[in-house]
């Protein structure tokens, strides 16, 4: 399921200058597919500035998101894998997953699959070591 939802929405880069840039890059596929508006990206960044790094869900992984009314047109996710981690506060992050939901319900099934992935230490380690989009697709294809 995640493999289909992430189709065309997976990117890898060597490094980013800061967490804000990681969100902007991770959001690009969703912007290009009109799943989110530019104001959604701005809302994610502003939310973190206001509330702190609550988007770090586990070691090495952050999931920025905003409210549906802040620019989500549809429901979708994108994944950015960094070769060099970026700091989200005191945490080092290699995997940035942007979540967008057009309403309060439509992302529930996606979230359930993401939780399975997030709880699997072995898969997270594999994602961190992954070099290519194809490797990442194979790993997330289990969920």
PDB file of N, CA, C and O in Angstrom, residues 1-47:
ATOM      1  N   UNK A   1       0.815  -1.209   0.000  1.00  0.00           N
ATOM      2  CA  UNK A   1       0.000   0.000   0.000  1.00  0.00           C
ATOM      3  C   UNK A   1       0.858   1.273   0.000  1.00  0.00           C
ATOM      4  O   UNK A   1       0.650   2.159  -0.814  1.00  0.00           O
ATOM      5  N   UNK A   2       1.834   1.346   0.913  1.00  0.00           N
ATOM      6  CA  UNK A   2       2.671   2.556   0.963  1.00  0.00           C
ATOM      7  C   UNK A   2       3.444   2.753  -0.335  1.00  0.00           C
ATOM      8  O   UNK A   2       3.638   3.882  -0.769  1.00  0.00           O
ATOM      9  N   UNK A   3       3.860   1.652  -0.941  1.00  0.00           N
ATOM     10  CA  UNK A   3       4.611   1.749  -2.191  1.00  0.00           C
ATOM     11  C   UNK A   3       3.779   2.455  -3.263  1.00  0.00           C
ATOM     12  O   UNK A   3       4.284   3.317  -3.985  1.00  0.00           O
ATOM     13  N   UNK A   4       2.483   2.125  -3.350  1.00  0.00           N
ATOM     14  CA  UNK A   4       1.614   2.761  -4.347  1.00  0.00           C
ATOM     15  C   UNK A   4       1.384   4.244  -4.012  1.00  0.00           C
ATOM     16  O   UNK A   4       1.410   5.098  -4.891  1.00  0.00           O
ATOM     17  N   UNK A   5       1.156   4.522  -2.748  1.00  0.00           N
ATOM     18  CA  UNK A   5       0.897   5.912  -2.334  1.00  0.00           C
ATOM     19  C   UNK A   5       2.137   6.780  -2.543  1.00  0.00           C
ATOM     20  O   UNK A   5       2.031   7.953  -2.889  1.00  0.00           O
ATOM     21  N   UNK A   6       3.308   6.184  -2.350  1.00  0.00           N
ATOM     22  CA  UNK A   6       4.566   6.926  -2.501  1.00  0.00           C
ATOM     23  C   UNK A   6       5.090   6.936  -3.935  1.00  0.00           C
ATOM     24  O   UNK A   6       6.128   7.537  -4.204  1.00  0.00           O
ATOM     25  N   UNK A   7       4.384   6.292  -4.862  1.00  0.00           N
ATOM     26  CA  UNK A   7       4.851   6.210  -6.238  1.00  0.00           C
ATOM     27  C   UNK A   7       5.111   7.609  -6.805  1.00  0.00           C
ATOM     28  O   UNK A   7       4.225   8.450  -6.859  1.00  0.00           O
ATOM     29  N   UNK A   8       6.345   7.863  -7.185  1.00  0.00           N
ATOM     30  CA  UNK A   8       6.725   9.172  -7.717  1.00  0.00           C
ATOM     31  C   UNK A   8       6.954  10.226  -6.648  1.00  0.00           C
ATOM     32  O   UNK A   8       7.269  11.371  -6.966  1.00  0.00           O
ATOM     33  N   UNK A   9       6.810   9.853  -5.377  1.00  0.00           N
ATOM     34  CA  UNK A   9       6.935  10.817  -4.277  1.00  0.00           C
ATOM     35  C   UNK A   9       8.127  10.541  -3.371  1.00  0.00           C
ATOM     36  O   UNK A   9       8.176  11.010  -2.247  1.00  0.00           O
ATOM     37  N   UNK A  10       9.082   9.745  -3.850  1.00  0.00           N
ATOM     38  CA  UNK A  10      10.276   9.422  -3.061  1.00  0.00           C
ATOM     39  C   UNK A  10      11.471  10.150  -3.678  1.00  0.00           C
ATOM     40  O   UNK A  10      11.676  10.103  -4.884  1.00  0.00           O
ATOM     41  N   UNK A  11      12.254  10.790  -2.807  1.00  0.00           N
ATOM     42  CA  UNK A  11      13.455  11.489  -3.244  1.00  0.00           C
ATOM     43  C   UNK A  11      14.615  11.136  -2.320  1.00  0.00           C
ATOM     44  O   UNK A  11      14.391  10.855  -1.144  1.00  0.00           O
ATOM     45  N   UNK A  12      15.815  11.187  -2.848  1.00  0.00           N
ATOM     46  CA  UNK A  12      17.013  11.068  -2.021  1.00  0.00           C
ATOM     47  C   UNK A  12      17.921  12.253  -2.348  1.00  0.00           C
ATOM     48  O   UNK A  12      18.021  12.657  -3.509  1.00  0.00           O
ATOM     49  N   UNK A  13      18.534  12.809  -1.332  1.00  0.00           N
ATOM     50  CA  UNK A  13      19.526  13.869  -1.519  1.00  0.00           C
ATOM     51  C   UNK A  13      20.677  13.618  -0.542  1.00  0.00           C
ATOM     52  O   UNK A  13      20.493  12.963   0.480  1.00  0.00           O
ATOM     53  N   UNK A  14      21.818  14.153  -0.876  1.00  0.00           N
ATOM     54  CA  UNK A  14      22.989  13.957  -0.010  1.00  0.00           C
ATOM     55  C   UNK A  14      22.838  14.696   1.307  1.00  0.00           C
ATOM     56  O   UNK A  14      23.071  14.129   2.369  1.00  0.00           O
ATOM     57  N   UNK A  15      22.465  15.972   1.235  1.00  0.00           N
ATOM     58  CA  UNK A  15      22.322  16.759   2.457  1.00  0.00           C
ATOM     59  C   UNK A  15      21.448  17.983   2.191  1.00  0.00           C
ATOM     60  O   UNK A  15      21.232  18.367   1.040  1.00  0.00           O
ATOM     61  N   UNK A  16      20.963  18.565   3.273  1.00  0.00           N
ATOM     62  CA  UNK A  16      20.225  19.823   3.224  1.00  0.00           C
ATOM     63  C   UNK A  16      20.847  20.759   4.251  1.00  0.00           C
ATOM     64  O   UNK A  16      21.507  20.306   5.186  1.00  0.00           O
ATOM     65  N   UNK A  17      20.646  22.063   4.071  1.00  0.00           N
ATOM     66  CA  UNK A  17      21.298  23.005   4.990  1.00  0.00           C
ATOM     67  C   UNK A  17      20.607  23.054   6.357  1.00  0.00           C
ATOM     68  O   UNK A  17      21.259  23.301   7.360  1.00  0.00           O
ATOM     69  N   UNK A  18      19.275  22.814   6.386  1.00  0.00           N
ATOM     70  CA  UNK A  18      18.568  22.831   7.668  1.00  0.00           C
ATOM     71  C   UNK A  18      17.215  22.128   7.537  1.00  0.00           C
ATOM     72  O   UNK A  18      16.836  21.689   6.450  1.00  0.00           O
ATOM     73  N   UNK A  19      16.518  22.008   8.662  1.00  0.00           N
ATOM     74  CA  UNK A  19      15.247  21.288   8.673  1.00  0.00           C
ATOM     75  C   UNK A  19      14.202  21.954   7.776  1.00  0.00           C
ATOM     76  O   UNK A  19      13.383  21.265   7.169  1.00  0.00           O
ATOM     77  N   UNK A  20      14.229  23.277   7.674  1.00  0.00           N
ATOM     78  CA  UNK A  20      13.265  23.964   6.814  1.00  0.00           C
ATOM     79  C   UNK A  20      13.444  23.543   5.356  1.00  0.00           C
ATOM     80  O   UNK A  20      12.470  23.272   4.655  1.00  0.00           O
ATOM     81  N   UNK A  21      14.692  23.489   4.908  1.00  0.00           N
ATOM     82  CA  UNK A  21      14.949  23.059   3.542  1.00  0.00           C
ATOM     83  C   UNK A  21      14.503  21.608   3.328  1.00  0.00           C
ATOM     84  O   UNK A  21      13.987  21.258   2.266  1.00  0.00           O
ATOM     85  N   UNK A  22      14.676  20.771   4.348  1.00  0.00           N
ATOM     86  CA  UNK A  22      14.249  19.372   4.206  1.00  0.00           C
ATOM     87  C   UNK A  22      12.744  19.287   3.970  1.00  0.00           C
ATOM     88  O   UNK A  22      12.286  18.464   3.167  1.00  0.00           O
ATOM     89  N   UNK A  23      11.982  20.128   4.622  1.00  0.00           N
ATOM     90  CA  UNK A  23      10.523  20.133   4.434  1.00  0.00           C
ATOM     91  C   UNK A  23      10.174  20.637   3.033  1.00  0.00           C
ATOM     92  O   UNK A  23       9.311  20.073   2.357  1.00  0.00           O
ATOM     93  N   UNK A  24      10.847  21.685   2.596  1.00  0.00           N
ATOM     94  CA  UNK A  24      10.571  22.233   1.263  1.00  0.00           C
ATOM     95  C   UNK A  24      10.874  21.205   0.171  1.00  0.00           C
ATOM     96  O   UNK A  24      10.078  21.027  -0.754  1.00  0.00           O
ATOM     97  N   UNK A  25      12.003  20.516   0.289  1.00  0.00           N
ATOM     98  CA  UNK A  25      12.355  19.505  -0.712  1.00  0.00           C
ATOM     99  C   UNK A  25      11.397  18.320  -0.633  1.00  0.00           C
ATOM    100  O   UNK A  25      10.911  17.836  -1.651  1.00  0.00           O
ATOM    101  N   UNK A  26      11.123  17.851   0.574  1.00  0.00           N
ATOM    102  CA  UNK A  26      10.227  16.701   0.747  1.00  0.00           C
ATOM    103  C   UNK A  26       8.828  16.988   0.204  1.00  0.00           C
ATOM    104  O   UNK A  26       8.131  16.078  -0.244  1.00  0.00           O
ATOM    105  N   UNK A  27       8.419  18.236   0.224  1.00  0.00           N
ATOM    106  CA  UNK A  27       7.076  18.628  -0.219  1.00  0.00           C
ATOM    107  C   UNK A  27       6.929  18.728  -1.729  1.00  0.00           C
ATOM    108  O   UNK A  27       5.805  18.720  -2.247  1.00  0.00           O
ATOM    109  N   UNK A  28       8.038  18.840  -2.451  1.00  0.00           N
ATOM    110  CA  UNK A  28       7.983  19.094  -3.901  1.00  0.00           C
ATOM    111  C   UNK A  28       7.066  18.148  -4.674  1.00  0.00           C
ATOM    112  O   UNK A  28       6.251  18.607  -5.477  1.00  0.00           O
ATOM    113  N   UNK A  29       7.161  16.819  -4.468  1.00  0.00           N
ATOM    114  CA  UNK A  29       6.270  15.939  -5.250  1.00  0.00           C
ATOM    115  C   UNK A  29       4.787  16.210  -4.983  1.00  0.00           C
ATOM    116  O   UNK A  29       3.973  16.143  -5.905  1.00  0.00           O
ATOM    117  N   UNK A  30       4.446  16.544  -3.750  1.00  0.00           N
ATOM    118  CA  UNK A  30       3.046  16.818  -3.413  1.00  0.00           C
ATOM    119  C   UNK A  30       2.586  18.142  -4.025  1.00  0.00           C
ATOM    120  O   UNK A  30       1.436  18.260  -4.455  1.00  0.00           O
ATOM    121  N   UNK A  31       3.478  19.109  -4.086  1.00  0.00           N
ATOM    122  CA  UNK A  31       3.161  20.380  -4.748  1.00  0.00           C
ATOM    123  C   UNK A  31       2.953  20.164  -6.246  1.00  0.00           C
ATOM    124  O   UNK A  31       1.994  20.665  -6.830  1.00  0.00           O
ATOM    125  N   UNK A  32       3.867  19.404  -6.855  1.00  0.00           N
ATOM    126  CA  UNK A  32       3.801  19.168  -8.301  1.00  0.00           C
ATOM    127  C   UNK A  32       2.546  18.402  -8.713  1.00  0.00           C
ATOM    128  O   UNK A  32       2.030  18.584  -9.802  1.00  0.00           O
ATOM    129  N   UNK A  33       2.047  17.551  -7.821  1.00  0.00           N
ATOM    130  CA  UNK A  33       0.839  16.770  -8.112  1.00  0.00           C
ATOM    131  C   UNK A  33      -0.437  17.460  -7.616  1.00  0.00           C
ATOM    132  O   UNK A  33      -1.505  16.866  -7.631  1.00  0.00           O
ATOM    133  N   UNK A  34      -0.307  18.698  -7.154  1.00  0.00           N
ATOM    134  CA  UNK A  34      -1.431  19.476  -6.630  1.00  0.00           C
ATOM    135  C   UNK A  34      -2.154  18.776  -5.484  1.00  0.00           C
ATOM    136  O   UNK A  34      -3.371  18.893  -5.338  1.00  0.00           O
ATOM    137  N   UNK A  35      -1.395  18.076  -4.646  1.00  0.00           N
ATOM    138  CA  UNK A  35      -1.954  17.476  -3.434  1.00  0.00           C
ATOM    139  C   UNK A  35      -1.946  18.515  -2.314  1.00  0.00           C
ATOM    140  O   UNK A  35      -2.828  18.520  -1.466  1.00  0.00           O
ATOM    141  N   UNK A  36      -0.949  19.392  -2.354  1.00  0.00           N
ATOM    142  CA  UNK A  36      -0.877  20.503  -1.397  1.00  0.00           C
ATOM    143  C   UNK A  36      -0.605  21.799  -2.140  1.00  0.00           C
ATOM    144  O   UNK A  36      -0.125  21.793  -3.271  1.00  0.00           O
ATOM    145  N   UNK A  37      -0.899  22.909  -1.447  1.00  0.00           N
ATOM    146  CA  UNK A  37      -0.550  24.241  -1.945  1.00  0.00           C
ATOM    147  C   UNK A  37       0.717  24.711  -1.230  1.00  0.00           C
ATOM    148  O   UNK A  37       1.093  24.168  -0.183  1.00  0.00           O
ATOM    149  N   UNK A  38       1.356  25.730  -1.779  1.00  0.00           N
ATOM    150  CA  UNK A  38       2.566  26.275  -1.168  1.00  0.00           C
ATOM    151  C   UNK A  38       2.323  26.712   0.281  1.00  0.00           C
ATOM    152  O   UNK A  38       3.188  26.551   1.133  1.00  0.00           O
ATOM    153  N   UNK A  39       1.125  27.200   0.557  1.00  0.00           N
ATOM    154  CA  UNK A  39       0.841  27.651   1.926  1.00  0.00           C
ATOM    155  C   UNK A  39       0.860  26.496   2.934  1.00  0.00           C
ATOM    156  O   UNK A  39       1.078  26.713   4.116  1.00  0.00           O
ATOM    157  N   UNK A  40       0.668  25.260   2.470  1.00  0.00           N
ATOM    158  CA  UNK A  40       0.757  24.091   3.343  1.00  0.00           C
ATOM    159  C   UNK A  40       2.196  23.921   3.834  1.00  0.00           C
ATOM    160  O   UNK A  40       2.442  23.639   5.009  1.00  0.00           O
ATOM    161  N   UNK A  41       3.154  24.099   2.932  1.00  0.00           N
ATOM    162  CA  UNK A  41       4.572  24.006   3.286  1.00  0.00           C
ATOM    163  C   UNK A  41       4.902  25.075   4.327  1.00  0.00           C
ATOM    164  O   UNK A  41       5.545  24.797   5.344  1.00  0.00           O
ATOM    165  N   UNK A  42       4.439  26.288   4.086  1.00  0.00           N
ATOM    166  CA  UNK A  42       4.679  27.388   5.026  1.00  0.00           C
ATOM    167  C   UNK A  42       4.040  27.101   6.381  1.00  0.00           C
ATOM    168  O   UNK A  42       4.624  27.384   7.429  1.00  0.00           O
ATOM    169  N   UNK A  43       2.851  26.494   6.370  1.00  0.00           N
ATOM    170  CA  UNK A  43       2.152  26.175   7.619  1.00  0.00           C
ATOM    171  C   UNK A  43       2.917  25.119   8.420  1.00  0.00           C
ATOM    172  O   UNK A  43       2.991  25.206   9.655  1.00  0.00           O
ATOM    173  N   UNK A  44       3.495  24.130   7.743  1.00  0.00           N
ATOM    174  CA  UNK A  44       4.288  23.110   8.447  1.00  0.00           C
ATOM    175  C   UNK A  44       5.484  23.755   9.146  1.00  0.00           C
ATOM    176  O   UNK A  44       5.763  23.469  10.314  1.00  0.00           O
ATOM    177  N   UNK A  45       6.168  24.623   8.436  1.00  0.00           N
ATOM    178  CA  UNK A  45       7.354  25.283   8.984  1.00  0.00           C
ATOM    179  C   UNK A  45       6.968  26.190  10.155  1.00  0.00           C
ATOM    180  O   UNK A  45       7.602  26.163  11.214  1.00  0.00           O
ATOM    181  N   UNK A  46       5.918  26.971   9.985  1.00  0.00           N
ATOM    182  CA  UNK A  46       5.481  27.873  11.061  1.00  0.00           C
ATOM    183  C   UNK A  46       5.033  27.102  12.297  1.00  0.00           C
ATOM    184  O   UNK A  46       5.291  27.519  13.427  1.00  0.00           O
ATOM    185  N   UNK A  47       4.382  25.972  12.090  1.00  0.00           N
ATOM    186  CA  UNK A  47       3.927  25.154  13.203  1.00  0.00           C
ATOM    187  C   UNK A  47       5.108  24.651  14.042  1.00  0.00           C
ATOM    188  O   UNK A  47       5.069  24.675  15.270  1.00  0.00           O
TER     189      UNK A  47
END
